[in-house]
Amino acid sequence: MALGVFLSRCGGRIESALDIQAALAGVAGRASVVRVLDDFFDAGVAEGISRDIEEHRLDAVVLAGHSEEHFAKSLSASHLRDAIVAAGVNANRVAAANILEQCALAHPDDVAGATAKARAIIDVAATRAEMAEAVEGEMIRPRSSVLILGVTAEAVVAAQRLLRLGYSVVLADREDGSKRAGRAFEMHATTSYVLDHPQARVIDSARLQDGDGYLGDFRIVLESADGLETYRVGGILLARPDHTEWVSELRQHFRVDVDDAGFARSLDPAMHPAETVDPGIMVMPLRRSDAQQVDKVAAADAAAMALVLKLSHDTVVHYRDTSAVDTALCGGCATCVRTCAFGACSISDDGFSDVDIRRCVGCGKCVVSCPVGARDIVSSPHDYLLGAVRDLARAKVEGDKVIGFLCGGCGYPAADSAASTVAGRGVGYPSSFLPLRIPCGGRLDALYVLEAFKVGFEGVCVYRCREGHCHNLVGNLDMDRRVNLLRTVLRSRNIDDARLRIIDISPFEGEHFIHTLEEVYSTIGGLANGKGGPL
Ligand code: SF4
Ligand code: SF4
C-alpha cells in the first residue's frame, strides 16, 4: 500500500499555530510521498497531487488541513477529491485529517499541544486511508426530472426554471387545488406556465409513502386520491422545509437535517443555503412569512440552480458507503433487520442478511447490533475505529486525556464550529481532547468506550444529535440503551461512570461544545481516583 500525505498550510493558518514538520514526523516513515502545500485550493495543486499519485503509484491519500465536513460541502474540495480519484486512488482511500479547525484554530495558545494532537490525527487518517476497503462507484445517468414537495410561489418559480432547462417536474402538495390557490397563484403568469406545461404534473392531497435511491435516481411513492403512484426523479426539492409532515415523511427514507422546530435545514446557511446533507435533496433556503416576492424568486433560483448543477452531468458516481455482510459469520438471526430504521436489511433466500444499497445510509446501527460481528461499514470499519482509539491514546499531550466520539451529523460539525468560538475569545480548549469521527451515535460500540478507558483515557465524551434531530432517525436513542448498560459495566470495574459523558448538540453550537467540554474537564479533575484505572 503506497500512501501519499499532503498537508495544506491553509494560507498560513496552520503554519502559524503548530510545528508542521513535527506533526508530520509520525507519518513520514510510512508514506511514499509527503508534501506541504500552501493551500489545497490554489490553482495547480490538484494537478500536482495527481502527478504524485501517478508517479509514485499511490493507493491511499491523506489530505491534512480542512475538516472532513468541508470536503462534503465545498465545490472546490470535491473538485480536488474528484481529481485524486481520477488519478487512480479509490474514493474510500482518501482521508481528511482535520488539523485546521480541531488543532490549529482550536489551540492558538498551545503550539506544543496543537502539534502533538495534529500528529495523532494525521496518523489516524493514514490508518483509515490504508485499511478502508476499496469501494466501487455506481455510475448513474441522472434523470432529468425533479420532484418538488409543496406548491408555493417559490415552487412554481423553481419549476419554471427547471422546465425551461428541459427537466420534467412533479409538484406535490398536501392540499387540493382550491386550498393552495392563495399561495402559488400570487404569481399568476408563472403558475399558469407551469401548470399548463406538458412536462409538469401536479399531485394534490399527496403523502410521501416510500422512497429510496440517491442523487440522480430516486424512487418515490406518493399517495393521493388516485392511489399509490411511483415516480423516478433525479432530485428532490423541498419547497416547504417548514412543513413538518413533509419533513418527517422524507426523514423516514433519507438523511435530512432538522432544527429545533422540526424544520428541514440546509447544510450551511451561509455558504450553501439550499443544499442538505443528502446531495440529491435541496431546500428552499428562505421561508419567512414576511418574505418579499423578490426574496422568494431568489430562494427558488438558488435551490433550482444548486440541483441543476448536480444533475447536469452526463454521469454522477454514487459510492456505496453502506453496510457489508460477512456471510461466513452471519447466522441469519435477523437482529439487523429489526434494528435498521430504513428498512435496508432483510434475510435473503439463502438465509443470510442482505443489504438494500438504495436504502442503506451507512449509519452503522446494524454493525453494533449484530451478535456475531458479521457487519461492517465500508467507510468506518470496526478495526479502524478500535485502532484509532489506541492511536489517539498515544498522543503526547499534557493534562487529562479525553477522547471525543463525534457523530458526523452534529457532534463533528459542532467541534468545527468551536474554532470560531475560540477565535472570538482567543483562548483554546484543552488540546488533550482528542476527536474521533463516527458516522452516527448509533455506531458507537461499547467496546470503543471500554477500550478508551483501558488504554488510558481519563474521560470519554460522546457528542451526538439532539433528540428528534438524528439524521438516522433514532441512532442517538439506540445508543442510550447500550450506554445505560455500559455504565453498570464501568462501575463494576471501578471506573466512575461520571467519566463517560453523553452530550446532545447541534452542528452550529460551537460555544455549547466548549462549555460542555469545560464541564467535562472540571468533573474529571474533581474525581477522587484521578485516573480511569486498568480494566
Ligand atoms: S444480525 Fe448479524 S448474524 Fe444476525 S442476520 Fe444480521 S448480519 Fe446476520
Ligand atoms: S448501516 Fe444503517 S441503514 Fe444501513 S443497513 Fe445498517 S442499520 Fe440499516
PDB file of N, CA and C in Angstrom, residues 123-157:
ATOM      1  N   ASP A 123      -1.897  10.566  11.831  1.00  0.00           N
ATOM      2  CA  ASP A 123      -1.633   9.116  11.916  1.00  0.00           C
ATOM      3  C   ASP A 123      -2.915   8.308  11.776  1.00  0.00           C
ATOM      4  N   VAL A 124      -3.951   8.757  12.478  1.00  0.00           N
ATOM      5  CA  VAL A 124      -5.233   8.037  12.440  1.00  0.00           C
ATOM      6  C   VAL A 124      -5.813   8.083  11.020  1.00  0.00           C
ATOM      7  N   ALA A 125      -5.712   9.241  10.370  1.00  0.00           N
ATOM      8  CA  ALA A 125      -6.242   9.363   8.999  1.00  0.00           C
ATOM      9  C   ALA A 125      -5.453   8.457   8.049  1.00  0.00           C
ATOM     10  N   ALA A 126      -4.143   8.345   8.284  1.00  0.00           N
ATOM     11  CA  ALA A 126      -3.321   7.481   7.413  1.00  0.00           C
ATOM     12  C   ALA A 126      -3.767   6.032   7.565  1.00  0.00           C
ATOM     13  N   THR A 127      -4.043   5.624   8.801  1.00  0.00           N
ATOM     14  CA  THR A 127      -4.514   4.251   9.025  1.00  0.00           C
ATOM     15  C   THR A 127      -5.852   4.040   8.331  1.00  0.00           C
ATOM     16  N   ARG A 128      -6.715   5.022   8.452  1.00  0.00           N
ATOM     17  CA  ARG A 128      -8.044   4.937   7.829  1.00  0.00           C
ATOM     18  C   ARG A 128      -7.917   4.804   6.301  1.00  0.00           C
ATOM     19  N   ALA A 129      -7.025   5.636   5.710  1.00  0.00           N
ATOM     20  CA  ALA A 129      -6.849   5.605   4.250  1.00  0.00           C
ATOM     21  C   ALA A 129      -6.284   4.265   3.799  1.00  0.00           C
ATOM     22  N   GLU A 130      -5.383   3.717   4.596  1.00  0.00           N
ATOM     23  CA  GLU A 130      -4.727   2.467   4.186  1.00  0.00           C
ATOM     24  C   GLU A 130      -5.621   1.248   4.363  1.00  0.00           C
ATOM     25  N   MET A 131      -6.433   1.242   5.425  1.00  0.00           N
ATOM     26  CA  MET A 131      -7.153  -0.008   5.698  1.00  0.00           C
ATOM     27  C   MET A 131      -8.591  -0.046   5.195  1.00  0.00           C
ATOM     28  N   ALA A 132      -9.145   1.095   4.782  1.00  0.00           N
ATOM     29  CA  ALA A 132     -10.522   1.065   4.286  1.00  0.00           C
ATOM     30  C   ALA A 132     -10.562   0.279   2.978  1.00  0.00           C
ATOM     31  N   GLU A 133     -11.578  -0.522   2.832  1.00  0.00           N
ATOM     32  CA  GLU A 133     -11.645  -1.356   1.635  1.00  0.00           C
ATOM     33  C   GLU A 133     -12.025  -0.495   0.421  1.00  0.00           C
ATOM     34  N   ALA A 134     -11.527  -0.887  -0.735  1.00  0.00           N
ATOM     35  CA  ALA A 134     -11.863  -0.132  -1.950  1.00  0.00           C
ATOM     36  C   ALA A 134     -13.356  -0.308  -2.245  1.00  0.00           C
ATOM     37  N   VAL A 135     -14.011   0.772  -2.637  1.00  0.00           N
ATOM     38  CA  VAL A 135     -15.441   0.650  -2.965  1.00  0.00           C
ATOM     39  C   VAL A 135     -15.641   0.966  -4.451  1.00  0.00           C
ATOM     40  N   GLU A 136     -16.597   0.261  -5.021  1.00  0.00           N
ATOM     41  CA  GLU A 136     -16.949   0.508  -6.416  1.00  0.00           C
ATOM     42  C   GLU A 136     -17.906   1.689  -6.471  1.00  0.00           C
ATOM     43  N   GLY A 137     -17.687   2.593  -7.388  1.00  0.00           N
ATOM     44  CA  GLY A 137     -18.648   3.659  -7.602  1.00  0.00           C
ATOM     45  C   GLY A 137     -19.705   3.204  -8.593  1.00  0.00           C
ATOM     46  N   GLU A 138     -20.935   3.571  -8.320  1.00  0.00           N
ATOM     47  CA  GLU A 138     -22.005   3.212  -9.263  1.00  0.00           C
ATOM     48  C   GLU A 138     -22.249   4.419 -10.174  1.00  0.00           C
ATOM     49  N   MET A 139     -22.055   4.204 -11.481  1.00  0.00           N
ATOM     50  CA  MET A 139     -22.232   5.311 -12.426  1.00  0.00           C
ATOM     51  C   MET A 139     -23.722   5.482 -12.710  1.00  0.00           C
ATOM     52  N   ILE A 140     -24.217   6.669 -12.485  1.00  0.00           N
ATOM     53  CA  ILE A 140     -25.648   6.915 -12.701  1.00  0.00           C
ATOM     54  C   ILE A 140     -25.806   7.999 -13.759  1.00  0.00           C
ATOM     55  N   ARG A 141     -26.668   7.733 -14.697  1.00  0.00           N
ATOM     56  CA  ARG A 141     -27.021   8.777 -15.657  1.00  0.00           C
ATOM     57  C   ARG A 141     -28.189   9.527 -15.026  1.00  0.00           C
ATOM     58  N   PRO A 142     -27.987  10.768 -14.575  1.00  0.00           N
ATOM     59  CA  PRO A 142     -29.034  11.417 -13.787  1.00  0.00           C
ATOM     60  C   PRO A 142     -30.323  11.597 -14.577  1.00  0.00           C
ATOM     61  N   ARG A 143     -31.424  11.325 -13.915  1.00  0.00           N
ATOM     62  CA  ARG A 143     -32.735  11.516 -14.543  1.00  0.00           C
ATOM     63  C   ARG A 143     -33.028  13.006 -14.644  1.00  0.00           C
ATOM     64  N   SER A 144     -33.616  13.390 -15.784  1.00  0.00           N
ATOM     65  CA  SER A 144     -33.926  14.824 -15.996  1.00  0.00           C
ATOM     66  C   SER A 144     -35.316  15.130 -15.457  1.00  0.00           C
ATOM     67  N   SER A 145     -35.522  14.820 -14.212  1.00  0.00           N
ATOM     68  CA  SER A 145     -36.832  15.068 -13.614  1.00  0.00           C
ATOM     69  C   SER A 145     -36.636  15.400 -12.144  1.00  0.00           C
ATOM     70  N   VAL A 146     -37.510  16.250 -11.643  1.00  0.00           N
ATOM     71  CA  VAL A 146     -37.367  16.728 -10.259  1.00  0.00           C
ATOM     72  C   VAL A 146     -38.728  16.674  -9.583  1.00  0.00           C
ATOM     73  N   LEU A 147     -38.724  16.209  -8.336  1.00  0.00           N
ATOM     74  CA  LEU A 147     -39.940  16.227  -7.520  1.00  0.00           C
ATOM     75  C   LEU A 147     -39.878  17.456  -6.613  1.00  0.00           C
ATOM     76  N   ILE A 148     -40.927  18.258  -6.641  1.00  0.00           N
ATOM     77  CA  ILE A 148     -40.980  19.432  -5.762  1.00  0.00           C
ATOM     78  C   ILE A 148     -42.081  19.194  -4.738  1.00  0.00           C
ATOM     79  N   LEU A 149     -41.725  19.250  -3.469  1.00  0.00           N
ATOM     80  CA  LEU A 149     -42.699  18.992  -2.406  1.00  0.00           C
ATOM     81  C   LEU A 149     -43.219  20.326  -1.875  1.00  0.00           C
ATOM     82  N   GLY A 150     -44.499  20.575  -2.065  1.00  0.00           N
ATOM     83  CA  GLY A 150     -45.113  21.831  -1.621  1.00  0.00           C
ATOM     84  C   GLY A 150     -45.292  22.769  -2.803  1.00  0.00           C
ATOM     85  N   VAL A 151     -46.531  23.105  -3.126  1.00  0.00           N
ATOM     86  CA  VAL A 151     -46.759  24.038  -4.249  1.00  0.00           C
ATOM     87  C   VAL A 151     -46.879  25.445  -3.678  1.00  0.00           C
ATOM     88  N   THR A 152     -45.778  26.148  -3.670  1.00  0.00           N
ATOM     89  CA  THR A 152     -45.699  27.514  -3.152  1.00  0.00           C
ATOM     90  C   THR A 152     -45.270  28.424  -4.291  1.00  0.00           C
ATOM     91  N   ALA A 153     -45.217  29.721  -3.993  1.00  0.00           N
ATOM     92  CA  ALA A 153     -44.722  30.665  -5.004  1.00  0.00           C
ATOM     93  C   ALA A 153     -43.298  30.295  -5.416  1.00  0.00           C
ATOM     94  N   GLU A 154     -42.478  29.929  -4.414  1.00  0.00           N
ATOM     95  CA  GLU A 154     -41.094  29.542  -4.723  1.00  0.00           C
ATOM     96  C   GLU A 154     -41.079  28.282  -5.594  1.00  0.00           C
ATOM     97  N   ALA A 155     -41.980  27.351  -5.279  1.00  0.00           N
ATOM     98  CA  ALA A 155     -42.010  26.091  -6.026  1.00  0.00           C
ATOM     99  C   ALA A 155     -42.302  26.338  -7.500  1.00  0.00           C
ATOM    100  N   VAL A 156     -43.241  27.234  -7.793  1.00  0.00           N
ATOM    101  CA  VAL A 156     -43.570  27.433  -9.214  1.00  0.00           C
ATOM    102  C   VAL A 156     -42.446  28.171  -9.943  1.00  0.00           C
ATOM    103  N   VAL A 157     -41.746  29.060  -9.216  1.00  0.00           N
ATOM    104  CA  VAL A 157     -40.604  29.725  -9.870  1.00  0.00           C
ATOM    105  C   VAL A 157     -39.523  28.686 -10.190  1.00  0.00           C
TER     106      VAL A 157
END
